[in-house]
mmCIF file with all atom_site columns, C-alpha atoms in Angstrom:
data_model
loop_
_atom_site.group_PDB
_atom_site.id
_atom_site.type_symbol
_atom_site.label_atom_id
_atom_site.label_alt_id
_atom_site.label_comp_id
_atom_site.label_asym_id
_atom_site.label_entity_id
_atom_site.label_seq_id
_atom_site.pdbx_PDB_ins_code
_atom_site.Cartn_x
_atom_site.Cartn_y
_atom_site.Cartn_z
_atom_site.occupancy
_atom_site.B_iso_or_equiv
_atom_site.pdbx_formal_charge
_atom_site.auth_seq_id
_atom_site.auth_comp_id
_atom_site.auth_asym_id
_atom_site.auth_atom_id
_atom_site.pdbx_PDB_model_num
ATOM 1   C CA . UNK A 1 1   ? 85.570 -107.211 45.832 1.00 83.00 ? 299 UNK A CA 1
ATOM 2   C CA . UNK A 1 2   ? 83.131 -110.119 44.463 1.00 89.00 ? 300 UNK A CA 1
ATOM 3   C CA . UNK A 1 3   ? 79.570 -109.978 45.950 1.00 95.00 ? 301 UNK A CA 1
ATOM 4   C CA . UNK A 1 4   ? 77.381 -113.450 45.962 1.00 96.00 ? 302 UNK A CA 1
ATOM 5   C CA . UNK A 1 5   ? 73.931 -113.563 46.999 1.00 95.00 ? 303 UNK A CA 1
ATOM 6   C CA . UNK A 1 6   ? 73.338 -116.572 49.356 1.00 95.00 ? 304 UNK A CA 1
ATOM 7   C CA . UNK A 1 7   ? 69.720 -117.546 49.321 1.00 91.00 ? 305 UNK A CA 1
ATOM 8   C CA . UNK A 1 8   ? 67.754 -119.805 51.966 1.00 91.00 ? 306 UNK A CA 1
ATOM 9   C CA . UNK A 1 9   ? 67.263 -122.989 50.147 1.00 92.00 ? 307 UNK A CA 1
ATOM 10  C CA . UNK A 1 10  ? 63.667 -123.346 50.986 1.00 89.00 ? 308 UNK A CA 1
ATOM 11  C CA . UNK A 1 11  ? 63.040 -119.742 50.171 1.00 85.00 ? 309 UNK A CA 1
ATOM 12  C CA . UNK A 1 12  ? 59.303 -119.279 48.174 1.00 77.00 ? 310 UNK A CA 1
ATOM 13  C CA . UNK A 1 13  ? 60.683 -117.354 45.429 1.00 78.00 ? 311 UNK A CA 1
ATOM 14  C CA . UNK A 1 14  ? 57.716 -115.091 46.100 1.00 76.00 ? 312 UNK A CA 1
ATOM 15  C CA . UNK A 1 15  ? 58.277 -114.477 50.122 1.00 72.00 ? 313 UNK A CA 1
ATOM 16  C CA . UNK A 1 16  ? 59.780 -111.233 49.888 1.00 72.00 ? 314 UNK A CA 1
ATOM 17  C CA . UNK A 1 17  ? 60.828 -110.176 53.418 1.00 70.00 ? 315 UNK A CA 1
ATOM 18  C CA . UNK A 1 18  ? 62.369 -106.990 52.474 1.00 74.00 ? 316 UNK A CA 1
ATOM 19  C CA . UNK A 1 19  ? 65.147 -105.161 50.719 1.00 77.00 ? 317 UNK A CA 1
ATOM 20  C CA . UNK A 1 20  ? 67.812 -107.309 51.778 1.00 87.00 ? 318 UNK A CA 1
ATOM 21  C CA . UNK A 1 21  ? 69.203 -111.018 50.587 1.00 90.00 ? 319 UNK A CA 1
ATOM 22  C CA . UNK A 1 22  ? 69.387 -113.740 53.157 1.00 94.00 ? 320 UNK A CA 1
ATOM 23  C CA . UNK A 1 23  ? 73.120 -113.838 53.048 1.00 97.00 ? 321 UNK A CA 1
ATOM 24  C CA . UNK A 1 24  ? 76.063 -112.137 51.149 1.00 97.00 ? 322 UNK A CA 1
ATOM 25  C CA . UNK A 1 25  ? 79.011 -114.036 50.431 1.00 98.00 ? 323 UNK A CA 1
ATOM 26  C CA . UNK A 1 26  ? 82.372 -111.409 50.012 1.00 97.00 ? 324 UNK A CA 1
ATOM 27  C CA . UNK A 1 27  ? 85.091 -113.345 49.578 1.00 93.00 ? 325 UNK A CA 1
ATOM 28  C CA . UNK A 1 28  ? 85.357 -115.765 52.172 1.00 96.00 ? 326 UNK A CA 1
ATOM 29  C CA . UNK A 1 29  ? 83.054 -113.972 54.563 1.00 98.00 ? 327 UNK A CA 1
ATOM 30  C CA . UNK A 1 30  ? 79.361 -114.497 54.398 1.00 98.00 ? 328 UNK A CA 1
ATOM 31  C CA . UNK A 1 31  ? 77.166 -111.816 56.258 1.00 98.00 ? 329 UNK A CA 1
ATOM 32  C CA . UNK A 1 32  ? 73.964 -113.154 57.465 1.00 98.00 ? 330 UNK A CA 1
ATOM 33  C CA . UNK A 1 33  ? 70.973 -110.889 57.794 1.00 97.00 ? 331 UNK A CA 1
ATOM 34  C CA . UNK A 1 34  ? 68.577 -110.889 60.873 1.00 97.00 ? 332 UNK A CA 1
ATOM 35  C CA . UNK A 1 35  ? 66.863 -114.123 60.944 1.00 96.00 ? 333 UNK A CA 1
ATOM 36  C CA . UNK A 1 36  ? 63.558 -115.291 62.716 1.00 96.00 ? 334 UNK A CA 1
ATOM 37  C CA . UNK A 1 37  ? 61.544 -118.173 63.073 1.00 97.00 ? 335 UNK A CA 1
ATOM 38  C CA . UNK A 1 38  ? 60.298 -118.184 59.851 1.00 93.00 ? 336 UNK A CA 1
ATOM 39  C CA . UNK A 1 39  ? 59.267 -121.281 57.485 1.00 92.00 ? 337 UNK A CA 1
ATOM 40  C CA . UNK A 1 40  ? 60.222 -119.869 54.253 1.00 88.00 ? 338 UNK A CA 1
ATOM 41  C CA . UNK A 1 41  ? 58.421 -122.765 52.240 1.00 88.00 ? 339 UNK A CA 1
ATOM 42  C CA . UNK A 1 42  ? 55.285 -121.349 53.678 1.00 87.00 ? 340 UNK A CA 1
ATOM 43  C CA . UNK A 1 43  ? 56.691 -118.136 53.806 1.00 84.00 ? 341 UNK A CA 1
ATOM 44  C CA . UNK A 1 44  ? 55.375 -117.957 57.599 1.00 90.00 ? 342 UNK A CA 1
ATOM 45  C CA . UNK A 1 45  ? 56.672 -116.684 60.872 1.00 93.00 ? 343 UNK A CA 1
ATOM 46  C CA . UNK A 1 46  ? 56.022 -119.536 63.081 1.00 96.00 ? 344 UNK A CA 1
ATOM 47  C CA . UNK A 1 47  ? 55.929 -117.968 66.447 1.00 97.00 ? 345 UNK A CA 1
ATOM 48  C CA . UNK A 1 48  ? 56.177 -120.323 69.805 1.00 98.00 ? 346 UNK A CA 1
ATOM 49  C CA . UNK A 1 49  ? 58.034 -120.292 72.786 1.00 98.00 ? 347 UNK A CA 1
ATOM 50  C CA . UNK A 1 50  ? 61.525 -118.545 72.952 1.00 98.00 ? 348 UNK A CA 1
ATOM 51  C CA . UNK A 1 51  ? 63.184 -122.155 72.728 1.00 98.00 ? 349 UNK A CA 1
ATOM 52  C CA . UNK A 1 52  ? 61.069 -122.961 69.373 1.00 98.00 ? 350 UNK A CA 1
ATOM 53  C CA . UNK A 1 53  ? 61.482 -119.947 67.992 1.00 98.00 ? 351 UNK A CA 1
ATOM 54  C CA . UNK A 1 54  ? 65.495 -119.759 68.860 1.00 98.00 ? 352 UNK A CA 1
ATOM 55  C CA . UNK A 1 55  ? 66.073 -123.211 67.143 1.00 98.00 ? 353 UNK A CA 1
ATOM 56  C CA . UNK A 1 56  ? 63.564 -122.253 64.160 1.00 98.00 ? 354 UNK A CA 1
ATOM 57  C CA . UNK A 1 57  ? 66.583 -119.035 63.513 1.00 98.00 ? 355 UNK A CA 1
ATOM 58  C CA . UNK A 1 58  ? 69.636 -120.889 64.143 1.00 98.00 ? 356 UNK A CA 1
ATOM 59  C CA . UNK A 1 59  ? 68.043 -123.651 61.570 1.00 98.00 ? 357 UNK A CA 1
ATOM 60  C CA . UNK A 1 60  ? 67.144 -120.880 59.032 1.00 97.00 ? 358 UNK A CA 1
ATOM 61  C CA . UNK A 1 61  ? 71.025 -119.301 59.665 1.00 98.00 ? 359 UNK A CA 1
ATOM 62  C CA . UNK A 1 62  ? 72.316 -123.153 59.536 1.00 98.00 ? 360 UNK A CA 1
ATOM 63  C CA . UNK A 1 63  ? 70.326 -123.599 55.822 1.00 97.00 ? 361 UNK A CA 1
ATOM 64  C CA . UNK A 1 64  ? 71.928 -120.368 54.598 1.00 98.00 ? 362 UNK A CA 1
ATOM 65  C CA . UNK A 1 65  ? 75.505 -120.908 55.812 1.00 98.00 ? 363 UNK A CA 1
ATOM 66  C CA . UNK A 1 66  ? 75.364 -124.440 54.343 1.00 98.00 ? 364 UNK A CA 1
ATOM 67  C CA . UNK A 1 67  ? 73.946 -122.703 51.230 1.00 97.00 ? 365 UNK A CA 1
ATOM 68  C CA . UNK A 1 68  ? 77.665 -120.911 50.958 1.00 98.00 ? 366 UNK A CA 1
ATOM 69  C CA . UNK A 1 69  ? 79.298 -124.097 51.777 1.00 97.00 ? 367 UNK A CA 1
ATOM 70  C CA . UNK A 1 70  ? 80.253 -123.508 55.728 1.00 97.00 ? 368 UNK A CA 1
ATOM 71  C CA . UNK A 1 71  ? 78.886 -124.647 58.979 1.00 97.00 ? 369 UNK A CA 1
ATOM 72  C CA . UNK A 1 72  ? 78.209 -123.594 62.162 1.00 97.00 ? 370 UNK A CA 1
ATOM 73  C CA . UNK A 1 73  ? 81.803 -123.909 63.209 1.00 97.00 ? 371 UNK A CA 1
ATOM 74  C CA . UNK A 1 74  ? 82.426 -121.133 60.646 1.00 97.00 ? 372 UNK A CA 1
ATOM 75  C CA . UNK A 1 75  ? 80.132 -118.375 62.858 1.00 98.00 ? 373 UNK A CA 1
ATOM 76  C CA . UNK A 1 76  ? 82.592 -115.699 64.496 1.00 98.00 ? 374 UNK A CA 1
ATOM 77  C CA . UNK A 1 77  ? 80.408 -113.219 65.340 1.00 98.00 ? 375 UNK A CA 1
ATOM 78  C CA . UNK A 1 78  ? 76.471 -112.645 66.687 1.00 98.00 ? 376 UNK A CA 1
ATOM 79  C CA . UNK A 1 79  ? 74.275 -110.331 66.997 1.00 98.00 ? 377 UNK A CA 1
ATOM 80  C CA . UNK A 1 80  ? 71.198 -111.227 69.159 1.00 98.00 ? 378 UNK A CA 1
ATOM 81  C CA . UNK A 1 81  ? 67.816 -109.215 69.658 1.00 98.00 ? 379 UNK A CA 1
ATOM 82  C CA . UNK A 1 82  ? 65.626 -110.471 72.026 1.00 98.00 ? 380 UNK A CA 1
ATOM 83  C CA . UNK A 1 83  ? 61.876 -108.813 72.411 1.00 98.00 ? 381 UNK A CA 1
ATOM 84  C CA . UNK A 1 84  ? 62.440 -109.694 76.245 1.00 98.00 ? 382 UNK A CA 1
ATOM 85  C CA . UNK A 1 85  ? 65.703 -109.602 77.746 1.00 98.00 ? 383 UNK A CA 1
ATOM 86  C CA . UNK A 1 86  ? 64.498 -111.947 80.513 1.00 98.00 ? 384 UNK A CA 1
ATOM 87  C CA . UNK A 1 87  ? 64.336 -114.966 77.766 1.00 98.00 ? 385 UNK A CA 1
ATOM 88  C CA . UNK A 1 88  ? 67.951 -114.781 77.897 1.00 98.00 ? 386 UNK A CA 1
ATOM 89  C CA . UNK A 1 89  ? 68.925 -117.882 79.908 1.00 98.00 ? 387 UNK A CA 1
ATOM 90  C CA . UNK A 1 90  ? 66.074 -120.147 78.025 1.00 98.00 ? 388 UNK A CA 1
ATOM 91  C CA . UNK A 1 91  ? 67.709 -118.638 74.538 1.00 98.00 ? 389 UNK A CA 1
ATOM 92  C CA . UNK A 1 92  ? 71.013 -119.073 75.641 1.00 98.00 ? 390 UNK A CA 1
ATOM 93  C CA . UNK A 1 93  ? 70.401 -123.046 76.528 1.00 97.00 ? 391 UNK A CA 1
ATOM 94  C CA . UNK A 1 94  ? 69.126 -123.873 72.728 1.00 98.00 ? 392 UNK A CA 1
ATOM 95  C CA . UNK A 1 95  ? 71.716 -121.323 71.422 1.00 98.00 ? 393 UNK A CA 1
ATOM 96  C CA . UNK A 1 96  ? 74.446 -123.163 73.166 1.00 97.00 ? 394 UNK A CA 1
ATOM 97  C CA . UNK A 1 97  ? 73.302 -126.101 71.570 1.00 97.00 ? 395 UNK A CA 1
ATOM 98  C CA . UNK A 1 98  ? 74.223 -124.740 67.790 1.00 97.00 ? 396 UNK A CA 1
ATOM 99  C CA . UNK A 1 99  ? 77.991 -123.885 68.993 1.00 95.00 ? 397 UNK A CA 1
ATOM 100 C CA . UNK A 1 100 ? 79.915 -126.987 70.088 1.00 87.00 ? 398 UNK A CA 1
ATOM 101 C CA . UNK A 1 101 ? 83.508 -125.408 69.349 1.00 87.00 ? 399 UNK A CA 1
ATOM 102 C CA . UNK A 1 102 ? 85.079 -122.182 70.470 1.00 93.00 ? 400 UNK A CA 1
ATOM 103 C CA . UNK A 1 103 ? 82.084 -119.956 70.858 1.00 96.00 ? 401 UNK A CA 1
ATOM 104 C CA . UNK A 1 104 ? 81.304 -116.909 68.170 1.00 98.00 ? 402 UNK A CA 1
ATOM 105 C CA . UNK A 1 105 ? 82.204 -113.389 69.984 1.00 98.00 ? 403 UNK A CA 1
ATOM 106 C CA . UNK A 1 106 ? 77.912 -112.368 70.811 1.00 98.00 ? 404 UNK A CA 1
ATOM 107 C CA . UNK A 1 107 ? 75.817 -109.228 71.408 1.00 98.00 ? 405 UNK A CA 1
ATOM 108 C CA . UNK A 1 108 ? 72.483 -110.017 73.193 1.00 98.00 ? 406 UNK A CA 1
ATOM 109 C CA . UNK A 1 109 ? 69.869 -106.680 73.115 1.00 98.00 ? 407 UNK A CA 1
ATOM 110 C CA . UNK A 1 110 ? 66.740 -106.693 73.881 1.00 98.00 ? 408 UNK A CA 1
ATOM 111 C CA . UNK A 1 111 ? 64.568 -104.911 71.062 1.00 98.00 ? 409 UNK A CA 1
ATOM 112 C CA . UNK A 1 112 ? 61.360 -103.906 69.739 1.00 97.00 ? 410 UNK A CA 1
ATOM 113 C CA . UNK A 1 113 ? 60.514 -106.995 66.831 1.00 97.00 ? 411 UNK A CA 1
ATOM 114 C CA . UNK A 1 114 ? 58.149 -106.708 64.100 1.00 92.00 ? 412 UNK A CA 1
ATOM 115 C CA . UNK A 1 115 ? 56.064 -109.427 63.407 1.00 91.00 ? 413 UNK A CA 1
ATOM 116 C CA . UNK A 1 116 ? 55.356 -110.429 67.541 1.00 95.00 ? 414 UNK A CA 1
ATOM 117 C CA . UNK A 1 117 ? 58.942 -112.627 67.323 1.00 97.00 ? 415 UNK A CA 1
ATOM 118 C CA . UNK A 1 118 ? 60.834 -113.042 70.030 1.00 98.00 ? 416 UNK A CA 1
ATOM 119 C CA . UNK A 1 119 ? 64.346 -113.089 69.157 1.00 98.00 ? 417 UNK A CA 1
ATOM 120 C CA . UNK A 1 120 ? 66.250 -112.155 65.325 1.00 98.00 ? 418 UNK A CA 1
ATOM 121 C CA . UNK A 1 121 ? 69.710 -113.104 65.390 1.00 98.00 ? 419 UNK A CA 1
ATOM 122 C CA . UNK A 1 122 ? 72.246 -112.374 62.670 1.00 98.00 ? 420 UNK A CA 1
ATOM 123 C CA . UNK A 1 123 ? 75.964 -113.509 61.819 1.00 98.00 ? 421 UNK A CA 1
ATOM 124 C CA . UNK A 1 124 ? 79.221 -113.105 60.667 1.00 98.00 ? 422 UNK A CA 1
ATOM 125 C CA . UNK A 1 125 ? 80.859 -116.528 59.139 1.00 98.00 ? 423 UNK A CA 1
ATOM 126 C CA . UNK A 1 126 ? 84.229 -116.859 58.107 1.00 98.00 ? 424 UNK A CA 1
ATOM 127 C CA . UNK A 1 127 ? 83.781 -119.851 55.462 1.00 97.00 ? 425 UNK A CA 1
ATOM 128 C CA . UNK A 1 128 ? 86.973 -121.908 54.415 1.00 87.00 ? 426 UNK A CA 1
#
């Protein structure tokens, strides 16, 4: 088995968010870790309404699966953690908005979230 690191291509070399890499590439799966609206050039969570802050993650997942050479078409499988479960419908709106094809299978929680975020959403992409 062949690891690869997958970094967010506006990553500050110097925003460290943790022990964990932004994505791991294993053959042709790429594991994406819990993302959040954060602007890693300022190396800032930008917090907003649950719309801003959904389309600020699924940009930061979009950077880092384009980083390993996929798209969103590639996503198979979410996990979703929402700091209020009754921002699901407004999430879901902006998150259908990412997934134009067959749907990725999803699990929506809602969660305690550092930081005052209000949704972290990771993914499984098969890349071809």
């Amino acid at each position: 088995m062949e690891k690869k690191k997958i970094v967010h291509p506006d990553r500050d070399m110097n925003f460290v968010t943790g022990a964990y890499s932004d994505g791991v590439l294993v053959d042709k799966f790429l594991f994406v870790s819990g993302q959040a609206a954060v602007d890693f050039k300022t190396s800032k969570f930008i917090l907003g309404t649950i719309e801003e802050e959904t389309k600020r993650t699924l940009d930061n997942i979009k950077s880092i699966i384009e980083a390993a050479g996929g798209s969103m078409r590639d996503v198979v499988k979410c996990t979703v953690h929402l700091s209020n479960i009754s921002d699901f419908d407004l999430y879901n709106e902006v998150y259908a908005e990412y997934f134009s094809d067959i749907k990725p299978a999803r699990t929506t929680v809602q969660s305690v979230l550092a930081e005052g975020i209000k949704v972290e959403i990771d993914c499984i992409a098969l890349i071809k």
